CSV table of C-alpha atoms in Angstrom, one decimal:
chain,number,residue,atom,x,y,z
A,103,MET,CA,-57.0,-144.7,36.9
A,104,PRO,CA,-56.8,-142.3,34.0
A,105,ASP,CA,-59.4,-142.5,31.2
A,106,ILE,CA,-58.3,-142.9,27.6
A,107,LYS,CA,-59.5,-140.6,24.8
A,108,ASN,CA,-58.5,-140.4,21.2
A,109,LEU,CA,-57.5,-136.8,20.6
A,110,THR,CA,-55.4,-134.7,18.3
A,111,TYR,CA,-52.7,-132.4,19.7
A,112,ALA,CA,-55.2,-129.5,19.6
A,113,GLY,CA,-57.8,-131.7,21.3
A,114,ALA,CA,-55.3,-132.6,24.0
A,115,VAL,CA,-54.7,-128.9,24.8
A,116,ASN,CA,-58.4,-128.3,24.9
A,117,GLU,CA,-58.9,-131.2,27.3
A,118,ALA,CA,-56.3,-129.8,29.6
A,119,LEU,CA,-57.9,-126.4,29.6
A,120,ARG,CA,-61.3,-127.9,30.4
A,121,ARG,CA,-59.9,-129.8,33.3
A,122,ALA,CA,-58.2,-126.7,34.7
A,123,LEU,CA,-61.3,-124.6,34.4
A,124,THR,CA,-63.4,-127.3,36.0
A,125,GLU,CA,-61.2,-128.1,38.9
A,126,ASP,CA,-60.2,-124.5,39.9
A,127,PRO,CA,-62.8,-121.7,39.8
A,128,THR,CA,-60.0,-119.1,39.9
A,129,THR,CA,-58.8,-120.2,36.5
A,130,LEU,CA,-59.3,-117.8,33.6
A,131,VAL,CA,-58.7,-118.2,29.9
A,132,PHE,CA,-58.3,-115.2,27.7
A,133,GLY,CA,-56.6,-113.8,24.6
A,134,GLU,CA,-57.3,-112.7,21.1
A,135,ASP,CA,-60.2,-114.7,19.5
A,136,VAL,CA,-60.0,-117.5,22.1
A,137,ALA,CA,-63.6,-117.3,23.2
A,138,ALA,CA,-66.3,-116.7,20.6
A,139,PRO,CA,-64.2,-117.9,17.6
A,140,GLY,CA,-62.6,-120.8,19.6
A,141,GLY,CA,-59.1,-119.7,18.8
A,142,VAL,CA,-57.5,-119.0,15.4
A,143,PHE,CA,-56.4,-122.7,15.3
A,144,GLY,CA,-59.6,-124.0,17.0
A,145,VAL,CA,-57.8,-125.0,20.2
A,146,THR,CA,-60.1,-123.3,22.6
A,147,LYS,CA,-63.3,-124.3,20.8
A,148,GLY,CA,-66.3,-124.7,23.1
A,149,LEU,CA,-64.7,-123.3,26.2
A,150,ARG,CA,-66.7,-120.1,26.2
A,151,LYS,CA,-70.0,-122.1,26.0
A,152,ALA,CA,-68.9,-124.4,28.8
A,153,PHE,CA,-67.4,-121.9,31.2
A,154,GLY,CA,-69.0,-118.5,30.4
A,155,ASP,CA,-67.3,-115.3,31.3
A,156,ARG,CA,-64.2,-117.1,32.7
A,157,VAL,CA,-63.2,-117.5,29.0
A,158,PHE,CA,-63.2,-114.2,27.1
A,159,ASP,CA,-61.7,-112.3,24.1
A,160,THR,CA,-59.4,-109.4,24.5
A,161,PRO,CA,-58.3,-106.4,22.3
A,162,ILE,CA,-55.4,-106.9,20.0
A,163,SER,CA,-52.8,-105.8,22.6
A,164,GLU,CA,-50.3,-108.4,23.8
A,165,SER,CA,-49.0,-106.0,26.5
A,166,ALA,CA,-52.5,-105.5,27.9
A,167,ILE,CA,-53.2,-109.2,27.8
A,168,LEU,CA,-50.0,-110.1,29.8
A,169,GLY,CA,-50.4,-107.0,32.1
A,170,GLY,CA,-53.9,-108.1,32.9
A,171,ALA,CA,-52.8,-111.6,33.5
A,172,ILE,CA,-50.0,-110.6,35.9
A,173,GLY,CA,-52.3,-108.2,37.9
A,174,SER,CA,-55.1,-110.8,38.2
A,175,ALA,CA,-52.5,-113.5,39.2
A,176,MET,CA,-51.1,-111.3,42.0
A,177,PHE,CA,-54.5,-111.1,43.5
A,178,GLY,CA,-55.7,-114.7,43.5
A,179,ARG,CA,-56.6,-115.7,40.0
A,180,ARG,CA,-54.8,-118.3,37.9
A,181,PRO,CA,-54.9,-116.9,34.3
A,182,ILE,CA,-54.1,-118.9,31.2
A,183,VAL,CA,-53.5,-116.5,28.3
A,184,GLU,CA,-52.9,-117.1,24.6
A,185,ILE,CA,-50.4,-115.1,22.6
A,186,MET,CA,-51.4,-116.1,19.1
A,187,TRP,CA,-47.8,-116.2,17.7
A,188,ALA,CA,-44.7,-116.3,19.8
A,189,ASP,CA,-43.3,-113.4,17.7
A,190,PHE,CA,-46.1,-111.2,19.1
A,191,SER,CA,-44.9,-111.6,22.6
A,192,LEU,CA,-41.9,-109.4,21.7
A,193,VAL,CA,-44.1,-106.3,22.0
A,194,ALA,CA,-44.9,-107.3,25.6
A,195,LEU,CA,-41.4,-108.4,26.8
A,196,ASP,CA,-41.5,-105.8,29.6
A,197,GLN,CA,-44.5,-107.5,31.1
A,198,LEU,CA,-42.8,-110.9,30.9
A,199,VAL,CA,-39.2,-110.0,31.7
A,200,ASN,CA,-39.4,-107.0,34.0
A,201,GLN,CA,-42.7,-107.8,35.7
A,202,ALA,CA,-43.9,-111.4,35.8
A,203,ALA,CA,-40.4,-112.9,36.2
A,204,ASN,CA,-39.5,-110.4,39.0
A,205,ILE,CA,-42.6,-110.4,41.2
A,206,ARG,CA,-41.5,-113.1,43.6
A,207,TYR,CA,-38.1,-111.5,44.0
A,208,VAL,CA,-39.2,-107.8,44.4
A,209,SER,CA,-41.9,-108.7,46.8
A,210,GLU,CA,-39.6,-110.9,49.0
A,211,GLY,CA,-41.7,-113.9,48.2
A,212,VAL,CA,-45.0,-112.3,49.4
A,213,LEU,CA,-46.5,-112.3,45.9
A,214,SER,CA,-46.2,-114.6,42.9
A,215,ALA,CA,-47.4,-114.6,39.3
A,216,PRO,CA,-49.0,-118.0,38.6
A,217,ILE,CA,-49.7,-117.2,34.9
A,218,THR,CA,-49.5,-119.6,32.0
A,219,VAL,CA,-48.7,-118.2,28.6
A,220,ARG,CA,-49.7,-120.5,25.7
A,221,THR,CA,-48.2,-119.6,22.4
A,222,GLN,CA,-47.0,-121.4,19.3
A,223,GLN,CA,-44.0,-120.9,17.1
A,224,GLY,CA,-42.0,-122.4,14.3
A,225,SER,CA,-41.9,-122.3,10.5
A,226,ALA,CA,-44.9,-123.1,8.4
A,227,PRO,CA,-45.5,-122.6,4.6
A,228,GLY,CA,-46.4,-119.0,3.9
A,229,ALA,CA,-46.0,-117.8,7.5
A,230,CYS,CA,-43.3,-115.2,6.7
A,231,ALA,CA,-40.6,-113.9,8.9
A,232,GLN,CA,-42.8,-112.2,11.5
A,233,HIS,CA,-44.7,-115.4,12.2
A,234,SER,CA,-41.9,-118.0,12.2
A,235,GLN,CA,-39.3,-117.3,14.8
A,236,SER,CA,-38.2,-119.8,17.4
A,237,LEU,CA,-37.7,-117.8,20.6
A,238,GLU,CA,-37.3,-120.5,23.2
A,239,ALA,CA,-33.7,-119.5,24.0
A,240,LEU,CA,-34.8,-115.9,24.7
A,241,PHE,CA,-37.4,-116.9,27.2
A,242,ALA,CA,-35.3,-119.6,28.9
A,243,HIS,CA,-32.5,-117.0,29.4
A,244,VAL,CA,-34.7,-115.0,31.9
A,245,PRO,CA,-34.5,-116.1,35.6
A,246,GLY,CA,-38.0,-116.5,36.9
A,247,LEU,CA,-39.6,-117.8,33.8
A,248,GLN,CA,-40.3,-121.5,33.1
A,249,VAL,CA,-40.4,-122.8,29.6
A,250,CYS,CA,-41.6,-126.0,28.0
A,251,MET,CA,-42.1,-127.2,24.4
A,252,PRO,CA,-44.5,-130.2,24.2
A,253,ALA,CA,-44.3,-132.2,20.9
A,254,THR,CA,-46.7,-135.1,21.5
A,255,ALA,CA,-50.4,-134.9,22.3
A,256,GLN,CA,-49.8,-136.5,25.7
A,257,ASP,CA,-47.2,-133.9,26.5
A,258,ALA,CA,-49.3,-131.1,25.2
A,259,HIS,CA,-51.9,-132.1,27.8
A,260,ASP,CA,-49.7,-133.1,30.7
A,261,LEU,CA,-47.1,-130.2,30.5
A,262,LEU,CA,-49.9,-127.6,30.2
A,263,LEU,CA,-51.5,-128.9,33.4
A,264,THR,CA,-48.2,-128.8,35.1
A,265,ALA,CA,-47.7,-125.2,34.0
A,266,ILE,CA,-51.1,-124.2,35.1
A,267,ARG,CA,-50.5,-125.6,38.6
A,268,SER,CA,-47.2,-123.9,39.0
A,269,ASP,CA,-47.0,-120.8,41.1
A,270,ASP,CA,-44.5,-119.1,38.8
A,271,PRO,CA,-44.9,-117.7,35.3
A,272,THR,CA,-44.6,-120.5,32.7
A,273,ILE,CA,-44.5,-120.2,28.9
A,274,VAL,CA,-45.9,-123.2,27.0
A,275,ILE,CA,-44.7,-123.2,23.4
A,276,GLU,CA,-46.8,-125.3,21.1
A,277,ASN,CA,-46.4,-125.8,17.3
A,278,ARG,CA,-49.2,-125.1,14.8
A,279,THR,CA,-47.9,-127.9,12.5
A,280,LEU,CA,-48.8,-130.4,15.2
A,281,TYR,CA,-52.3,-129.1,16.1
A,282,HIS,CA,-54.4,-131.1,13.7
A,283,GLY,CA,-52.5,-134.3,13.0
A,284,ALA,CA,-53.8,-137.8,13.5
A,285,LYS,CA,-55.6,-138.6,16.7
A,286,ALA,CA,-53.8,-140.7,19.3
A,287,PRO,CA,-54.7,-142.4,22.6
A,288,LEU,CA,-54.5,-139.8,25.4
A,289,ALA,CA,-54.5,-140.6,29.1
A,290,VAL,CA,-56.6,-138.0,30.9
A,291,GLY,CA,-57.7,-137.5,34.5
A,292,GLY,CA,-54.5,-138.8,36.1
A,293,PRO,CA,-52.2,-137.0,38.6
A,294,VAL,CA,-50.6,-133.7,37.5
A,295,LEU,CA,-46.9,-134.3,36.8
A,296,PRO,CA,-44.1,-132.5,38.6
A,297,LEU,CA,-42.3,-129.7,36.8
A,298,GLY,CA,-39.3,-130.6,34.6
A,299,GLY,CA,-37.9,-133.8,33.2
A,300,ALA,CA,-36.7,-134.9,29.8
A,301,VAL,CA,-37.8,-138.2,28.1
A,302,THR,CA,-35.9,-140.7,25.9
A,303,ARG,CA,-37.9,-141.1,22.7
A,304,ARG,CA,-35.5,-143.7,21.3
A,305,PRO,CA,-32.8,-145.6,23.1
A,306,GLY,CA,-29.4,-146.0,21.3
A,307,THR,CA,-25.7,-146.5,21.8
A,308,THR,CA,-23.8,-144.6,19.1
A,309,MET,CA,-24.7,-140.9,19.8
A,310,THR,CA,-27.0,-138.9,22.1
A,311,VAL,CA,-29.2,-136.5,20.1
A,312,VAL,CA,-31.0,-133.9,22.2
A,313,THR,CA,-34.0,-132.1,20.6
A,314,TRP,CA,-37.3,-130.5,21.4
A,315,GLY,CA,-40.6,-129.4,19.9
A,316,ALA,CA,-41.7,-130.5,16.4
A,317,MET,CA,-38.1,-131.0,15.3
A,318,GLN,CA,-38.0,-134.3,17.3
A,319,PHE,CA,-40.1,-136.0,14.6
A,320,ARG,CA,-37.5,-135.2,11.9
A,321,VAL,CA,-34.8,-136.5,14.3
A,322,LEU,CA,-36.6,-139.7,14.8
A,323,GLU,CA,-37.0,-140.1,11.1
A,324,ALA,CA,-33.3,-139.5,10.7
A,325,ALA,CA,-32.6,-142.1,13.4
A,326,ASP,CA,-34.6,-144.7,11.5
A,327,ALA,CA,-32.6,-143.9,8.3
A,328,LEU,CA,-29.3,-144.1,10.1
A,329,ALA,CA,-30.1,-147.3,11.9
A,330,ALA,CA,-30.1,-149.1,8.5
A,331,LYS,CA,-26.4,-148.0,8.3
A,332,GLY,CA,-25.5,-149.3,11.8
A,333,ILE,CA,-25.7,-145.9,13.5
A,334,ASP,CA,-27.8,-146.2,16.6
A,335,LEU,CA,-29.0,-142.8,17.9
A,336,GLU,CA,-30.4,-142.2,21.3
A,337,VAL,CA,-33.0,-139.4,21.0
A,338,ILE,CA,-33.8,-137.3,24.0
A,339,ASP,CA,-36.8,-134.9,24.0
A,340,ALA,CA,-35.8,-132.2,26.4
A,341,ARG,CA,-39.5,-131.0,26.7
A,342,TRP,CA,-38.7,-128.6,29.6
A,343,LEU,CA,-36.1,-126.0,28.6
A,344,ARG,CA,-36.3,-124.2,31.9
A,345,PRO,CA,-35.7,-126.1,34.1
A,346,LEU,CA,-33.5,-128.2,31.8
A,347,ASP,CA,-33.0,-131.8,32.7
A,348,THR,CA,-29.2,-131.7,32.4
A,349,GLY,CA,-28.9,-134.8,34.5
A,350,ALA,CA,-30.7,-137.0,32.0
A,351,ILE,CA,-28.7,-135.5,29.1
A,352,LYS,CA,-25.3,-136.1,30.8
A,353,ARG,CA,-26.2,-139.7,31.8
A,354,SER,CA,-27.0,-140.5,28.2
A,355,VAL,CA,-23.9,-138.9,26.9
A,356,GLN,CA,-21.8,-140.8,29.4
A,357,ARG,CA,-23.2,-144.0,27.9
A,358,THR,CA,-22.8,-143.0,24.2
A,359,GLY,CA,-19.8,-140.8,24.4
A,360,ARG,CA,-21.1,-138.5,21.7
A,361,LEU,CA,-23.6,-135.6,21.5
A,362,ALA,CA,-25.6,-133.8,18.9
A,363,VAL,CA,-28.2,-131.1,19.5
A,364,VAL,CA,-30.9,-130.4,16.8
A,365,HIS,CA,-33.3,-127.5,17.0
A,366,GLU,CA,-35.3,-125.3,14.6
A,367,ALA,CA,-34.0,-122.1,16.1
A,368,HIS,CA,-30.8,-120.4,14.9
A,369,THR,CA,-27.7,-122.2,15.9
A,370,PHE,CA,-26.0,-119.0,17.0
A,371,ALA,CA,-26.8,-118.3,20.7
A,372,GLY,CA,-29.4,-121.1,20.5
A,373,LEU,CA,-30.3,-123.2,23.4
A,374,GLY,CA,-28.2,-126.0,21.9
A,375,ALA,CA,-25.1,-124.1,22.8
A,376,GLU,CA,-26.2,-124.2,26.5
A,377,VAL,CA,-26.7,-128.0,26.3
A,378,VAL,CA,-23.3,-128.5,24.7
A,379,ALA,CA,-21.6,-126.2,27.2
A,380,ASP,CA,-23.2,-127.9,30.2
A,381,VAL,CA,-22.0,-131.4,29.0
A,382,VAL,CA,-18.5,-130.2,28.1
A,383,CYS,CA,-18.0,-128.2,31.3
A,384,SER,CA,-19.2,-131.1,33.5
A,385,GLY,CA,-16.3,-133.2,32.3
A,386,VAL,CA,-18.2,-135.9,30.6
A,387,ASP,CA,-15.7,-137.8,28.4
A,388,LEU,CA,-16.6,-137.2,24.7
A,389,ARG,CA,-15.1,-139.3,22.0
A,390,GLN,CA,-15.4,-136.5,19.5
A,391,PRO,CA,-16.5,-132.8,19.3
A,392,PRO,CA,-20.2,-132.2,19.9
A,393,LEU,CA,-22.5,-131.4,16.9
A,394,ARG,CA,-25.0,-128.6,16.7
A,395,ILE,CA,-27.6,-128.6,13.9
A,396,GLY,CA,-30.0,-125.7,13.5
A,397,ALA,CA,-31.0,-122.8,11.3
A,398,PRO,CA,-28.4,-120.3,10.0
A,399,PRO,CA,-28.6,-116.7,11.0
A,400,ALA,CA,-31.3,-115.8,8.4
A,401,ARG,CA,-34.9,-114.8,8.5
A,402,ILE,CA,-37.4,-117.6,7.8
A,403,PRO,CA,-38.7,-117.2,4.2
A,404,ALA,CA,-42.3,-117.6,3.1
A,405,ALA,CA,-41.7,-120.1,0.2
A,406,PRO,CA,-41.8,-123.8,1.4
A,407,SER,CA,-38.8,-124.6,-0.8
A,408,LEU,CA,-36.8,-121.9,0.8
A,409,VAL,CA,-37.9,-122.9,4.3
A,410,ASP,CA,-36.4,-126.3,3.6
A,411,ALA,CA,-33.1,-124.6,2.8
A,412,VAL,CA,-33.0,-122.9,6.2
A,413,VAL,CA,-34.7,-125.2,8.8
A,414,PRO,CA,-33.1,-128.6,9.3
A,415,THR,CA,-34.7,-131.3,7.2
A,416,THR,CA,-34.5,-135.0,7.9
A,417,GLU,CA,-32.1,-135.4,5.0
A,418,ARG,CA,-29.8,-132.7,6.4
A,419,ILE,CA,-29.8,-134.2,9.9
A,420,VAL,CA,-28.9,-137.6,8.4
A,421,ALA,CA,-26.1,-136.1,6.3
A,422,GLU,CA,-24.5,-134.1,9.1
A,423,ILE,CA,-24.6,-136.9,11.7
A,424,GLU,CA,-23.3,-139.4,9.2
A,425,ALA,CA,-20.5,-137.0,8.2
A,426,ALA,CA,-19.5,-136.6,11.8
A,427,LEU,CA,-19.4,-140.4,12.3
A,428,VAL,CA,-17.9,-141.6,9.0
A,429,VAL,CA,-14.5,-140.2,8.0
A,430,ASP,CA,-12.9,-141.2,4.6
A,431,GLY,CA,-15.4,-144.1,4.3
A,432,SER,CA,-14.5,-145.5,7.7
A,433,ALA,CA,-16.8,-145.5,10.7
A,434,VAL,CA,-15.3,-143.7,13.6
A,435,TYR,CA,-18.0,-145.1,16.0
A,436,ALA,CA,-17.1,-148.8,15.6
């Protein structure tokens, strides 16, 4: 039976890393400031003391970090690397896209790259444009890469362990606004979950809303507000974006007949478009056109007031969904 611990999101990630390092001596943890300082967000605190040289700091070179991870993975190690901001992975895309994602293919299955890349993304006050991008669609587009975005402390723990056990490169995208929230009961020590799978965070009948990452909490707040008006949203947390659980999404839309996708990333070429296309092309009978809610094609500003003008807020989600369901004062969902 799993044990129960009260941990924050950051504590849940730390717990998963401790378990991986304890159970598998080939596991390594490295990146910028992850060892002696314990991570810029404190997520890897105490790991260097507990596991010694298997947890170490690197130079400020994302390309070198990922290149070292790929090389060590090809020869028997299971590295877990931290890229401090997802934006910084862009200087090492060759290592991810042309190397890690290709190794199994170009070696005819002889070699693999069991690397886990931990990073975090999303808007936060004062973060500025170079530290606020949502890049999940870019990563999910690449065959050979697996991508997940845990939003709860339990998922931060469980999905990371699944990623670490995978024999293929996996990008785990966390969110710094979630790291140090309230503690919550966390089941630890249980079996490692299989890869993939969405989860229904709130059952409903009026419309299916698919979301992921920190945005799900605003969607759930919007669902509570709309429930008072008789609009009953079913909220699905995709969690795994590659592989995407299209089956769970389509089964939900078949029940509700309506679909909305909400994400923090730009709407144009965002992953929401893939969700919508998959549902529409599958022939699911929709009662009305699907709805996409995301950021406009603009850089994320530094000022919190301006961030709220770009990233979907709870109020905007409520307004756009209600506008789609109520025409000239009459409910089209009745």
